[in-house]
Short mmCIF file of N, CA and C in Angstrom, two decimals:
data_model
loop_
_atom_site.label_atom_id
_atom_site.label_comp_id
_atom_site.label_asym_id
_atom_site.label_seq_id
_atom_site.Cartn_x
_atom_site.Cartn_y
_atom_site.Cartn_z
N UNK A 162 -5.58 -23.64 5.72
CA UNK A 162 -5.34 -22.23 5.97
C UNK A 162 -5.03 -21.52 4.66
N UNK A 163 -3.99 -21.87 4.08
CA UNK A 163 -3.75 -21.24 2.42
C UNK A 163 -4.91 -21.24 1.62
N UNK A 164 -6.07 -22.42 1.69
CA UNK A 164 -6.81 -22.82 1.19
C UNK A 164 -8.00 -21.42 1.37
N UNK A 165 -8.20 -21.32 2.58
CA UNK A 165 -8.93 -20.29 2.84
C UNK A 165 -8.82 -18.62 2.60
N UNK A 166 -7.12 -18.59 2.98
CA UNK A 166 -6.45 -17.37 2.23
C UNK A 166 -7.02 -17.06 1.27
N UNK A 167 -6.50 -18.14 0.13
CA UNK A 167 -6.75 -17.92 -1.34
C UNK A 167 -8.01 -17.22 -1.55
N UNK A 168 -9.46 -18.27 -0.70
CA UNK A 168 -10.45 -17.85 -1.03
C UNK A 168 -11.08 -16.39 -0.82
N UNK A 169 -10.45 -16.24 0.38
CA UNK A 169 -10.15 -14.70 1.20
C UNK A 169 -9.79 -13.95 0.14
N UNK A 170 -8.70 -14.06 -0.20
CA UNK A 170 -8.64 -12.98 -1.74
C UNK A 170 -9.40 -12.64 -2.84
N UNK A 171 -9.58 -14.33 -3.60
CA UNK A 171 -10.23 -14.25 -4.84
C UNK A 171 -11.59 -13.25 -4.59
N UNK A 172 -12.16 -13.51 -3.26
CA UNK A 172 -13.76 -13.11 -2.68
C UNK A 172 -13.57 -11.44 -2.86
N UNK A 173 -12.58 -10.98 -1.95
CA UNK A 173 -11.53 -9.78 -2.03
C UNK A 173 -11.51 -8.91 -3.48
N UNK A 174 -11.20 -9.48 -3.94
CA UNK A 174 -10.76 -8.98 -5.83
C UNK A 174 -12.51 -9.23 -6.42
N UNK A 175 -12.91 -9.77 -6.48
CA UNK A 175 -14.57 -10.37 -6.87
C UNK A 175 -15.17 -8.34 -6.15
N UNK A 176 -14.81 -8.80 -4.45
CA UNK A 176 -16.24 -7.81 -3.64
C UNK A 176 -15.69 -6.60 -4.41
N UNK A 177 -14.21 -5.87 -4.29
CA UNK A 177 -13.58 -4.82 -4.43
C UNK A 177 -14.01 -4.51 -5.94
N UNK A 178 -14.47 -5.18 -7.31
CA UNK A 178 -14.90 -4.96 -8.30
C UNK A 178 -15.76 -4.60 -8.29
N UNK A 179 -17.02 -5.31 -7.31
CA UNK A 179 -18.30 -5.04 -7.44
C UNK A 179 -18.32 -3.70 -6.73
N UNK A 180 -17.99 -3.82 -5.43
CA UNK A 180 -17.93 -2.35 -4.54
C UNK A 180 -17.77 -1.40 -5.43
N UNK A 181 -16.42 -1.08 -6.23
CA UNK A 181 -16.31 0.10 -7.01
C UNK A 181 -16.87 0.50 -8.25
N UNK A 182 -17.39 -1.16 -8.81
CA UNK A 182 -18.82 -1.03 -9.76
C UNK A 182 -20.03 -0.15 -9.51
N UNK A 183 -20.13 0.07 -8.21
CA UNK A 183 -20.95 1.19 -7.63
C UNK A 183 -22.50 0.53 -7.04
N UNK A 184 -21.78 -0.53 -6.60
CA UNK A 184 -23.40 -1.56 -5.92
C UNK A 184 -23.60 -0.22 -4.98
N UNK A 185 -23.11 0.49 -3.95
CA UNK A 185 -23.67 1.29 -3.25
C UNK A 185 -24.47 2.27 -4.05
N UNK A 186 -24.34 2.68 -5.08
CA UNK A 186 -24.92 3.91 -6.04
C UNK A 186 -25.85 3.66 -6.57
N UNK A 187 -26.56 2.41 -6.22
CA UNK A 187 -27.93 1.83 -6.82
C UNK A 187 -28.98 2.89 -6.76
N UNK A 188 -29.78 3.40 -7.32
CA UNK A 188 -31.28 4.08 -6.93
C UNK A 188 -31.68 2.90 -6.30
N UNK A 189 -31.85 3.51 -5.02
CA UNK A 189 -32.66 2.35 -4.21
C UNK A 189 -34.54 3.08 -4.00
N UNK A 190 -34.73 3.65 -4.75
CA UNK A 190 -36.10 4.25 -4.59
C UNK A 190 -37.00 3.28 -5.13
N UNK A 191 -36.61 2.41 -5.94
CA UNK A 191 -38.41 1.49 -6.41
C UNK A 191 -38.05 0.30 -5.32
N UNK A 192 -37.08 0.05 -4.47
CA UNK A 192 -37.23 -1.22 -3.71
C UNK A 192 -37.26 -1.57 -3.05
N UNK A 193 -38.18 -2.80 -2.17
CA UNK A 193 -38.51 -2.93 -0.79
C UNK A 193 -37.56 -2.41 -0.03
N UNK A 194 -38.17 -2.72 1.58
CA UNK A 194 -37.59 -2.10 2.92
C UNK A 194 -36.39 -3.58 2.81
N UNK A 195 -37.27 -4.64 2.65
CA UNK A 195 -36.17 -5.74 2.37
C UNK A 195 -35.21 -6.34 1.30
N UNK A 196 -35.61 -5.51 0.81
CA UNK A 196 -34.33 -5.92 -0.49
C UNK A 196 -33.18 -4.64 -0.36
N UNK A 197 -34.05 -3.45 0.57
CA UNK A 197 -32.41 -2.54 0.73
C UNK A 197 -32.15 -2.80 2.05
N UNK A 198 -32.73 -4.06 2.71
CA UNK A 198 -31.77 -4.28 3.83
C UNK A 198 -30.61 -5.73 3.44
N UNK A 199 -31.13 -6.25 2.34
CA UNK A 199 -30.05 -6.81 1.73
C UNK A 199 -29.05 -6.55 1.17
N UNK A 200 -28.85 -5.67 0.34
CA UNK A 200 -28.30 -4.84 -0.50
C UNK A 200 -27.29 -4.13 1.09
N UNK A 201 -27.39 -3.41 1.85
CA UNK A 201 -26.72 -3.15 3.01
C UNK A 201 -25.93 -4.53 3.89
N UNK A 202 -26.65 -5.63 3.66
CA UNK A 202 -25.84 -6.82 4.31
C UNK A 202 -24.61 -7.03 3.28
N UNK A 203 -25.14 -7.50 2.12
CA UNK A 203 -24.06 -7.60 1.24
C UNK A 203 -23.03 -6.57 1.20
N UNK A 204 -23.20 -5.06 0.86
CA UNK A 204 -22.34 -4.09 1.16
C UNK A 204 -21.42 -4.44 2.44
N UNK A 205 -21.95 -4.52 3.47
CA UNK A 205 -21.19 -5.05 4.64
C UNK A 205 -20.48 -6.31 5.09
N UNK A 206 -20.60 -7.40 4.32
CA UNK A 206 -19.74 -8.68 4.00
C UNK A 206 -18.66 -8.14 2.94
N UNK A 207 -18.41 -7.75 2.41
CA UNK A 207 -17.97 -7.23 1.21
C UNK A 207 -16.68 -6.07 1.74
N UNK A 208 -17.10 -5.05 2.60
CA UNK A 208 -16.25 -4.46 3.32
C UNK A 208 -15.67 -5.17 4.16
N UNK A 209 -16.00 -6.03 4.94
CA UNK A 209 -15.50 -7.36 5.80
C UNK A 209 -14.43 -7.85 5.33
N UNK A 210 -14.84 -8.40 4.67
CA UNK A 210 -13.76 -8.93 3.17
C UNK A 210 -12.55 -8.93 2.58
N UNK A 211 -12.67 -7.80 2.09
CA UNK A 211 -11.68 -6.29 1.79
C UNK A 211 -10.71 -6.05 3.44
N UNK A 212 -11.65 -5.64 4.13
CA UNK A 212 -10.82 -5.49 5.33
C UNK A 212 -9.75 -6.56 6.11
N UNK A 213 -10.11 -7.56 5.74
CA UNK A 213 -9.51 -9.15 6.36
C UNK A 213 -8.55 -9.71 5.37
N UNK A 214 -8.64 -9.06 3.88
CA UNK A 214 -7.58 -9.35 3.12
C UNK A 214 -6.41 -8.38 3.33
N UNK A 215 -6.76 -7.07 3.56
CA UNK A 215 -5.49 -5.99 3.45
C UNK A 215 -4.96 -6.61 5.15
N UNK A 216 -5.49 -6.88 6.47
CA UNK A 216 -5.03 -7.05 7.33
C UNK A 216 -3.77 -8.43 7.46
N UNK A 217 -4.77 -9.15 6.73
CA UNK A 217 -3.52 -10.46 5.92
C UNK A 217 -2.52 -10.21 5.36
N UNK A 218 -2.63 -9.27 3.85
CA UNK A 218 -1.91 -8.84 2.63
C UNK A 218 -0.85 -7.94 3.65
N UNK A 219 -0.96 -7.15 4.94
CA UNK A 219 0.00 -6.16 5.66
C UNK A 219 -0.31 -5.33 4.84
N UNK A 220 -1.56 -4.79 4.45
CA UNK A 220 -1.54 -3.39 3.77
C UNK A 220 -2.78 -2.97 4.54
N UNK A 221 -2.98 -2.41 5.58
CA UNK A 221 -3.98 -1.81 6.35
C UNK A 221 -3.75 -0.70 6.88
N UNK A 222 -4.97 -0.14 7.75
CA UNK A 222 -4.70 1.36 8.19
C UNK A 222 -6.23 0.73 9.25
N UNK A 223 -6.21 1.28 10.37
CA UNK A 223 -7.08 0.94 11.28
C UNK A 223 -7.44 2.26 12.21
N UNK A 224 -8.90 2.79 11.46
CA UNK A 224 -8.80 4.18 12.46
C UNK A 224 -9.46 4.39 13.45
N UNK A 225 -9.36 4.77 14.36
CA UNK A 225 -9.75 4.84 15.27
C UNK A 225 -11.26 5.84 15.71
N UNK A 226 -12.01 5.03 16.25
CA UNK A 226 -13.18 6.29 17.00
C UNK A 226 -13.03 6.32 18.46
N UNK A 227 -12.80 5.20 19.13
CA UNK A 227 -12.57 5.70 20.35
C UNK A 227 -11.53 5.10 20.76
N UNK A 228 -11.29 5.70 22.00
CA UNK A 228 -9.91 4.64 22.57
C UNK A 228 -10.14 4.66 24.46
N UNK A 229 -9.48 4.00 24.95
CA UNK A 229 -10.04 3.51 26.31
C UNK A 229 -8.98 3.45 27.42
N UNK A 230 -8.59 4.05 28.24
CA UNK A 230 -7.74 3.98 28.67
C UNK A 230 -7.84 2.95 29.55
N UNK A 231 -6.14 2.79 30.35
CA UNK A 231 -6.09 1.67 31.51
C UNK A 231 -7.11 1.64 32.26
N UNK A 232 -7.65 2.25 32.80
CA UNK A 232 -8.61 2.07 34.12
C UNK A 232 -10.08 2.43 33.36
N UNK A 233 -10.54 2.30 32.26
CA UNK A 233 -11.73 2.17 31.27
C UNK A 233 -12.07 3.56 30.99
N UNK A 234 -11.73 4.79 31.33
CA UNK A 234 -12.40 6.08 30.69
C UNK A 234 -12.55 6.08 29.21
N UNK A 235 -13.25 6.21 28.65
CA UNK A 235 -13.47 6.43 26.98
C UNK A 235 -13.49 7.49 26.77
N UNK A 236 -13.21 7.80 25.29
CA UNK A 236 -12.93 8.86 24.86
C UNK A 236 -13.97 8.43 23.11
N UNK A 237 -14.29 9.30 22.86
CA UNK A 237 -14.53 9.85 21.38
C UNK A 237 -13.38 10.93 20.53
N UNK A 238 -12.52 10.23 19.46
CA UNK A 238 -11.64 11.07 19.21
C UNK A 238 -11.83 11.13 17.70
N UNK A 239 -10.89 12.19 17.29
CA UNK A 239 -10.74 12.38 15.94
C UNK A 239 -10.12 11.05 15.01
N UNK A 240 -10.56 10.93 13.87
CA UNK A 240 -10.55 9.01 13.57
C UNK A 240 -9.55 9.91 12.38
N UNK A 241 -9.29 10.94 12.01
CA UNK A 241 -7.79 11.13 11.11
C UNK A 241 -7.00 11.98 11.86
N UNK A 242 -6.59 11.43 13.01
CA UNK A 242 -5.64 11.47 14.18
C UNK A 242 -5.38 10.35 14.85
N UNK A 243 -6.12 9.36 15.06
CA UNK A 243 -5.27 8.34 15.92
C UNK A 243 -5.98 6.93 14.82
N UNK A 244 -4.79 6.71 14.39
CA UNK A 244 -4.80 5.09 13.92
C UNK A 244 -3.67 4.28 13.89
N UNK A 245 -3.66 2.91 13.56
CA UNK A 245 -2.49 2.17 13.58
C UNK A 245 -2.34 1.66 11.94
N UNK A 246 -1.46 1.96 11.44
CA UNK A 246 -1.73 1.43 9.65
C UNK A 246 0.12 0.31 9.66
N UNK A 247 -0.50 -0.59 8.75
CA UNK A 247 1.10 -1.04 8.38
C UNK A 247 0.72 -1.28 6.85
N UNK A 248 1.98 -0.97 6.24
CA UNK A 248 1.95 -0.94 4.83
C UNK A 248 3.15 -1.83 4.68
N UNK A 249 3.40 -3.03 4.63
CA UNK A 249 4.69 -4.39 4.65
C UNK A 249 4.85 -4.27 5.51
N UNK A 250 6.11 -3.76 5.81
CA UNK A 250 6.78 -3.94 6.84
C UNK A 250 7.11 -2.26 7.96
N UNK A 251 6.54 -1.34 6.98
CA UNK A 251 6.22 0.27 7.69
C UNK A 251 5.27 0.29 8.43
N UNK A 252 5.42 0.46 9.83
CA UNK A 252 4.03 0.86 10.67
C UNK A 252 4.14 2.15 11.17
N UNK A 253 2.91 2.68 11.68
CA UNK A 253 2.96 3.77 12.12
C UNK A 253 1.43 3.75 12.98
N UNK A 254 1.95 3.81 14.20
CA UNK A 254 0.93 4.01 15.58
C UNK A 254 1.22 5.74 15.98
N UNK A 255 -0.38 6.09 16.13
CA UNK A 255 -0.63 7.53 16.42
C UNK A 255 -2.00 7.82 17.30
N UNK A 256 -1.50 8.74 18.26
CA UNK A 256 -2.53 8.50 19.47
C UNK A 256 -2.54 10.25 19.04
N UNK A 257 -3.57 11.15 19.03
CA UNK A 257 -3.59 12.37 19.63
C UNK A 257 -4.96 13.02 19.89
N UNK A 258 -4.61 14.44 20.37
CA UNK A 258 -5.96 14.98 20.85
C UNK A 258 -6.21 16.41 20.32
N UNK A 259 -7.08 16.59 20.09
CA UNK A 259 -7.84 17.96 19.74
C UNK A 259 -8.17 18.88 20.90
N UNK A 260 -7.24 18.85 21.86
CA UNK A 260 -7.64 19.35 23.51
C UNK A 260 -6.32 20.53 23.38
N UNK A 261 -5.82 20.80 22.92
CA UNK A 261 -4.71 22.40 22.63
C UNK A 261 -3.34 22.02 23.08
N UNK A 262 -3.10 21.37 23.74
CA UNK A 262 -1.48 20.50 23.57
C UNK A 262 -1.16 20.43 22.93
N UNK A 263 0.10 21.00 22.15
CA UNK A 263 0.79 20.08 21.36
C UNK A 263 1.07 19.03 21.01
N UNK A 264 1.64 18.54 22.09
CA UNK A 264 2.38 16.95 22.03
C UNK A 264 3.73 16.86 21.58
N UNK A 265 3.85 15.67 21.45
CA UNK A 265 5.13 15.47 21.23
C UNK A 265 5.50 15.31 19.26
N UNK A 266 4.46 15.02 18.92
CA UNK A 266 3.84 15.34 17.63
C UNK A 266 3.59 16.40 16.38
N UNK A 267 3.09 17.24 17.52
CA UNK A 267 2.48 18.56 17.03
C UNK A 267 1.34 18.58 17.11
N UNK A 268 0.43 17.45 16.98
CA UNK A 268 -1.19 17.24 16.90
C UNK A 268 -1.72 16.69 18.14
N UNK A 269 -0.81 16.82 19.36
CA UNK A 269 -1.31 16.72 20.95
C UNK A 269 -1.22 15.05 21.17
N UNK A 270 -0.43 14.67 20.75
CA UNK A 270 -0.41 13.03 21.04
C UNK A 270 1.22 13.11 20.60
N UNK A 271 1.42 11.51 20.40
CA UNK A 271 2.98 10.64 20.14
C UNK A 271 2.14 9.98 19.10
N UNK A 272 3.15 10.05 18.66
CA UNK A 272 3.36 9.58 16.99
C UNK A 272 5.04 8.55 16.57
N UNK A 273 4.70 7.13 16.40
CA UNK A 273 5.56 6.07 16.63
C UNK A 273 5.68 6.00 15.04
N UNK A 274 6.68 5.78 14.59
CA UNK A 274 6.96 5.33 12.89
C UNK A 274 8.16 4.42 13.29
N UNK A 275 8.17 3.69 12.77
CA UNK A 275 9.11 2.52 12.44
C UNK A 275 8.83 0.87 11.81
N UNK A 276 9.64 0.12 11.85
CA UNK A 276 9.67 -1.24 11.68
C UNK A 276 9.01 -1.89 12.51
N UNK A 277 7.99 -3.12 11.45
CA UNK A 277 6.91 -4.35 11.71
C UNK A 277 7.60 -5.17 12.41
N UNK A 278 7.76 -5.99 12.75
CA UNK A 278 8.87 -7.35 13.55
C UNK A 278 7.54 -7.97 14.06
N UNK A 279 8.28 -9.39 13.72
CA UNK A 279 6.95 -10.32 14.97
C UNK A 279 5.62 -10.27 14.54
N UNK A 280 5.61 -10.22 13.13
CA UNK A 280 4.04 -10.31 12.95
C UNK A 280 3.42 -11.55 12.82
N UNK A 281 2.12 -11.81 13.51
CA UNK A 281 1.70 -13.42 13.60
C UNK A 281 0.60 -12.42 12.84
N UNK A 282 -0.31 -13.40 12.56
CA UNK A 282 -1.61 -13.88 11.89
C UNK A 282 -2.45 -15.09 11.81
N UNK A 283 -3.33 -14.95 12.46
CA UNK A 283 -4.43 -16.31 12.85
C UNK A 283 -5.69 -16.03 12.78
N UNK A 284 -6.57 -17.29 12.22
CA UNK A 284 -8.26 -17.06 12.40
C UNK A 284 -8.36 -18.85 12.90
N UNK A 285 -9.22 -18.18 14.34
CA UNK A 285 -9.56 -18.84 15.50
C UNK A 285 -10.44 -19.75 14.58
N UNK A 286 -11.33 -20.81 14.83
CA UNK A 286 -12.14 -21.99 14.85
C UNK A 286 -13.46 -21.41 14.14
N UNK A 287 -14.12 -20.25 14.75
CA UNK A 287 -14.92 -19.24 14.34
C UNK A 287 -15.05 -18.43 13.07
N UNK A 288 -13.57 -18.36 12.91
CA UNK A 288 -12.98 -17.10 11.89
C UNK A 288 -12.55 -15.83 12.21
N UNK A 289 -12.91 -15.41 13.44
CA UNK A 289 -12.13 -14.46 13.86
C UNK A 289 -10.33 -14.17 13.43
N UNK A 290 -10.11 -12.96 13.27
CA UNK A 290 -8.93 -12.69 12.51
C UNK A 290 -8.40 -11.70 14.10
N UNK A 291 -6.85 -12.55 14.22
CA UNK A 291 -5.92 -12.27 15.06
C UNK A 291 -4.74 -11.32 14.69
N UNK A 292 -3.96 -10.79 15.11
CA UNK A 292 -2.78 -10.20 14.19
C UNK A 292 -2.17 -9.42 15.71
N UNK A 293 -0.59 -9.68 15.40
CA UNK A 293 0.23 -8.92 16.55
C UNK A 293 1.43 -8.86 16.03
N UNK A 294 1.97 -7.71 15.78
CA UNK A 294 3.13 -7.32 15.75
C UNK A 294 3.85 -5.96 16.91
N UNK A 295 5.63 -5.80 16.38
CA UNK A 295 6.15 -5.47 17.27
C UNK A 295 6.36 -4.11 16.54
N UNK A 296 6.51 -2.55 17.17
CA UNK A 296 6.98 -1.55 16.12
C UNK A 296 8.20 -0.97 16.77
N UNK A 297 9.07 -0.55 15.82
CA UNK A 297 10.19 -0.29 16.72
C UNK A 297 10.53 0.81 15.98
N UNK A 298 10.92 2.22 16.58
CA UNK A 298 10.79 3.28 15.68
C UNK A 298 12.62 3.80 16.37
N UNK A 299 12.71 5.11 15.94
CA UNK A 299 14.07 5.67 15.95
C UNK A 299 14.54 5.96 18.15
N UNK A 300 13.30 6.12 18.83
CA UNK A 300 13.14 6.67 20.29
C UNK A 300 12.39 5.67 21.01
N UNK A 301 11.49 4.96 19.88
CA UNK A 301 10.39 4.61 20.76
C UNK A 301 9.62 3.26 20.48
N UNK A 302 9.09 2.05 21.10
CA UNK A 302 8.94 0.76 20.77
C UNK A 302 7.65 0.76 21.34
N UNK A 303 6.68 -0.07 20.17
CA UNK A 303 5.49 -0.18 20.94
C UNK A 303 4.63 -1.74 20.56
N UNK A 304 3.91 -2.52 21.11
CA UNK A 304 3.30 -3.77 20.71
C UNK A 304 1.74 -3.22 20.39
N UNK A 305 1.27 -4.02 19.19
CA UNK A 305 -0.16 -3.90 18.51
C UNK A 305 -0.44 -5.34 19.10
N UNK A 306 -2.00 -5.67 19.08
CA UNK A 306 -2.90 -6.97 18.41
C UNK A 306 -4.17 -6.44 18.26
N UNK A 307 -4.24 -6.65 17.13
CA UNK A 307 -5.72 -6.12 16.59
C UNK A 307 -6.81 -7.76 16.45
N UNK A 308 -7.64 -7.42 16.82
CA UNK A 308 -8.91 -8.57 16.90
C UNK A 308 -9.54 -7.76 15.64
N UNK A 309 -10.42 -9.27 14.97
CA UNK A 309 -11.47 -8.55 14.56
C UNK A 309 -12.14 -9.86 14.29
N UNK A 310 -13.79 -9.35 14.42
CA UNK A 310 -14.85 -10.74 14.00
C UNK A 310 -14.90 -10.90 12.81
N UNK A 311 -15.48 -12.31 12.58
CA UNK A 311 -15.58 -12.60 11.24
C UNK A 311 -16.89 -12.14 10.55
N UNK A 312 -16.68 -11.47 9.59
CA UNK A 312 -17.91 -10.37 9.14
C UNK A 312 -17.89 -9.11 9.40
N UNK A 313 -17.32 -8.67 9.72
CA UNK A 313 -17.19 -7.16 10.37
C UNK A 313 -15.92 -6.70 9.94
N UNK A 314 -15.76 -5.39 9.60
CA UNK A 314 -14.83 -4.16 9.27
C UNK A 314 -14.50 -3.39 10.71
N UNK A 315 -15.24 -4.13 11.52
CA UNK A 315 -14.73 -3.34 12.88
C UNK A 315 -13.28 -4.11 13.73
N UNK A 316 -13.00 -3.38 14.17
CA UNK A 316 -11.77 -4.17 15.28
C UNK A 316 -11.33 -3.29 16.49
N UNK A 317 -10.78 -4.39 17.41
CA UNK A 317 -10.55 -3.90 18.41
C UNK A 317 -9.13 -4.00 18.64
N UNK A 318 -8.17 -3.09 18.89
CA UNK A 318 -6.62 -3.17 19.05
C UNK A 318 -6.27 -2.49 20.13
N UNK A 319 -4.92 -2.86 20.82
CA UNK A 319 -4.51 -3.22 22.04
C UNK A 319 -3.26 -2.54 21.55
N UNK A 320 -2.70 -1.21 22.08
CA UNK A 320 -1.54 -0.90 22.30
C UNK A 320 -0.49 -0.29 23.46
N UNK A 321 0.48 -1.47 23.46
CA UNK A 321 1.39 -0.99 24.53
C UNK A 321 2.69 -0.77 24.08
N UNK A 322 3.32 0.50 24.94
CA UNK A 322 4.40 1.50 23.90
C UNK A 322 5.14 2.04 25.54
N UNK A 323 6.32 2.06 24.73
CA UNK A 323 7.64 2.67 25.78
C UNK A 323 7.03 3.92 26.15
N UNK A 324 6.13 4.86 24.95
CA UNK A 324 5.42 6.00 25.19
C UNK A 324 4.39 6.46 26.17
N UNK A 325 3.94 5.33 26.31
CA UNK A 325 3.02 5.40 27.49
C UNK A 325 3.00 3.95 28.35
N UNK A 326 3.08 4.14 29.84
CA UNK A 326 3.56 2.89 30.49
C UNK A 326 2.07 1.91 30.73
N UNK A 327 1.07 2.81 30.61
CA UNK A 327 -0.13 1.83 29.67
C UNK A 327 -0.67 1.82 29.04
N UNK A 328 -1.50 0.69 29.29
CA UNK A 328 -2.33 -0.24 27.67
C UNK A 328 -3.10 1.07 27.57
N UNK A 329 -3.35 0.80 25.78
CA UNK A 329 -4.56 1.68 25.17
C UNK A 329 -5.48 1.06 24.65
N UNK A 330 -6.54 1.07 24.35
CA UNK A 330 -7.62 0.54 23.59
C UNK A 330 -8.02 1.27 22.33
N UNK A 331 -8.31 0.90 21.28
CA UNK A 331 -8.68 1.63 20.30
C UNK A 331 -10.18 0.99 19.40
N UNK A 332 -11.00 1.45 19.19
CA UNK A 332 -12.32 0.61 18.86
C UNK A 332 -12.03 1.17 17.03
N UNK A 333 -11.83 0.47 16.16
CA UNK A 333 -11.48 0.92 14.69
C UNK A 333 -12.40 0.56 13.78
N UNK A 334 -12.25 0.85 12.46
CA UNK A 334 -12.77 0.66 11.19
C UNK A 334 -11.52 0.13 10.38
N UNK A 335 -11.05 -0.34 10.07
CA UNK A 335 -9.99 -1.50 9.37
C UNK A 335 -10.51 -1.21 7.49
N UNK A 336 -9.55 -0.19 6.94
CA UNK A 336 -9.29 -0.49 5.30
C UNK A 336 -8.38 -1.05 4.94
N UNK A 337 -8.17 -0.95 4.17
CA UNK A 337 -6.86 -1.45 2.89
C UNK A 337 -6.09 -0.03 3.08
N UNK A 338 -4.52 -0.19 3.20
CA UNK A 338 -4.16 1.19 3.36
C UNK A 338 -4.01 1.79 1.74
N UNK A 339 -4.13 3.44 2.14
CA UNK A 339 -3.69 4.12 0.87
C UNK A 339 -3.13 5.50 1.65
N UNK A 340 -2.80 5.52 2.77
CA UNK A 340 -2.47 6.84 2.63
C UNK A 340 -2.98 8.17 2.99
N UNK A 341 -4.59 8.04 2.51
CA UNK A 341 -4.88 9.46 2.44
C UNK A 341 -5.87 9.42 3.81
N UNK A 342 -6.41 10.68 4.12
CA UNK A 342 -7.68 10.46 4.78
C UNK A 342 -7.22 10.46 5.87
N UNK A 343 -6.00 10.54 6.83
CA UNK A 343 -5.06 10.83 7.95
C UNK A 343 -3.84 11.95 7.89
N UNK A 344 -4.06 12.13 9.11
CA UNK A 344 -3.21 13.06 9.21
C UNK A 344 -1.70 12.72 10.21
N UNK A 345 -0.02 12.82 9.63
CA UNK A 345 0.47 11.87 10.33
C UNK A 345 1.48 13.19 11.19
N UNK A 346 1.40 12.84 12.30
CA UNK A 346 2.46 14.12 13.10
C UNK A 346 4.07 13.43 13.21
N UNK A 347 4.30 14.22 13.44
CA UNK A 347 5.92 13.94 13.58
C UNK A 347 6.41 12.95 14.40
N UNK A 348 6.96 11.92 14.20
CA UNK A 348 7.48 10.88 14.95
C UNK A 348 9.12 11.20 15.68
N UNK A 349 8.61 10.75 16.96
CA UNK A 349 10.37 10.26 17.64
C UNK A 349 11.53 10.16 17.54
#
């Protein structure tokens, strides 16, 4: 497991050089249909990557495009309005809507800030990457587990919160956190 970590990183620090080296910024105009569908695979292992190290490292942000309620209605929502990010041991879960409510927020949703507790981390037989922690804020307590496949920047997370007496679904894009690029409403 450490063994693989490690490699998880070094791969991590390697893709994140090349990524910002500007492999996406290639003129792709003199080259095959198949060499820029390579060039797009690699880009996409590479974000994989990156994404599975910050979820390890506890430096992530996971945003959301849709989310699903208890009884399956989907929704298409604003993805710098509802995400789940933890930065160490700071999390912050945020559900809201662009529908003219306020909320409890200001941005028509609940907005949870507090303390990580209980964080596991596992990759299944496959490689699939597991992760569940507990958030416990100043009003309000809520449980994460985010899935994600191995190869993919996508994930699927599971939240249940004193805030709402059910489960949510959230279908995400998983970075490395920094901060920007969200918008955070007022917490509890």
């Amino acid at each position: 497991m450490k063994i693989f970590i490690s490699f998880l990183s070094a791969m991590a620090l390697l893709a994140g050089s090349l990524f910002i080296g500007g492999c996406s910024s290639l003129d792709n105009s003199g080259l095959t249909k198949a060499q820029k569908k390579e060039i797009r695979a690699q880009e996409d292992s590479l974000r994989a990557l990156v994404a599975a190290k910050a979820v390890v490292d506890r430096q992530f942000i996971a945003i959301a495009d849709q989310i699903t309620l208890r009884r399956g209605r989907t929704f298409n929502v604003n993805s710098s309005l509802n995400y789940v990010s933890l930065n160490g041991n700071d999390a912050v879960i945020q559900v809201a809507s662009t529908s003219g409510w306020p909320g409890f927020n200001g941005l028509g949703g609940v907005t949870l800030k507090g303390t990580a507790t209980d964080i596991r981390k596992s990759f299944d037989k496959k490689g699939n990457l597991s992760m569940s922690m507990r958030v416990s804020g100043s009003g309000l307590s809520g449980e994460v587990r985010l899935q994600m496949p191995k190869g993919s920047d996508r994930a699927y997370v599971q939240v249940k919160g004193t805030f709402s007496f059910n489960q949510l679904s959230m279908y995400c894009t998983v970075e490395p956190y920094d901060g920007t690029g969200v918008v955070q409403g007022s917490s509890l």
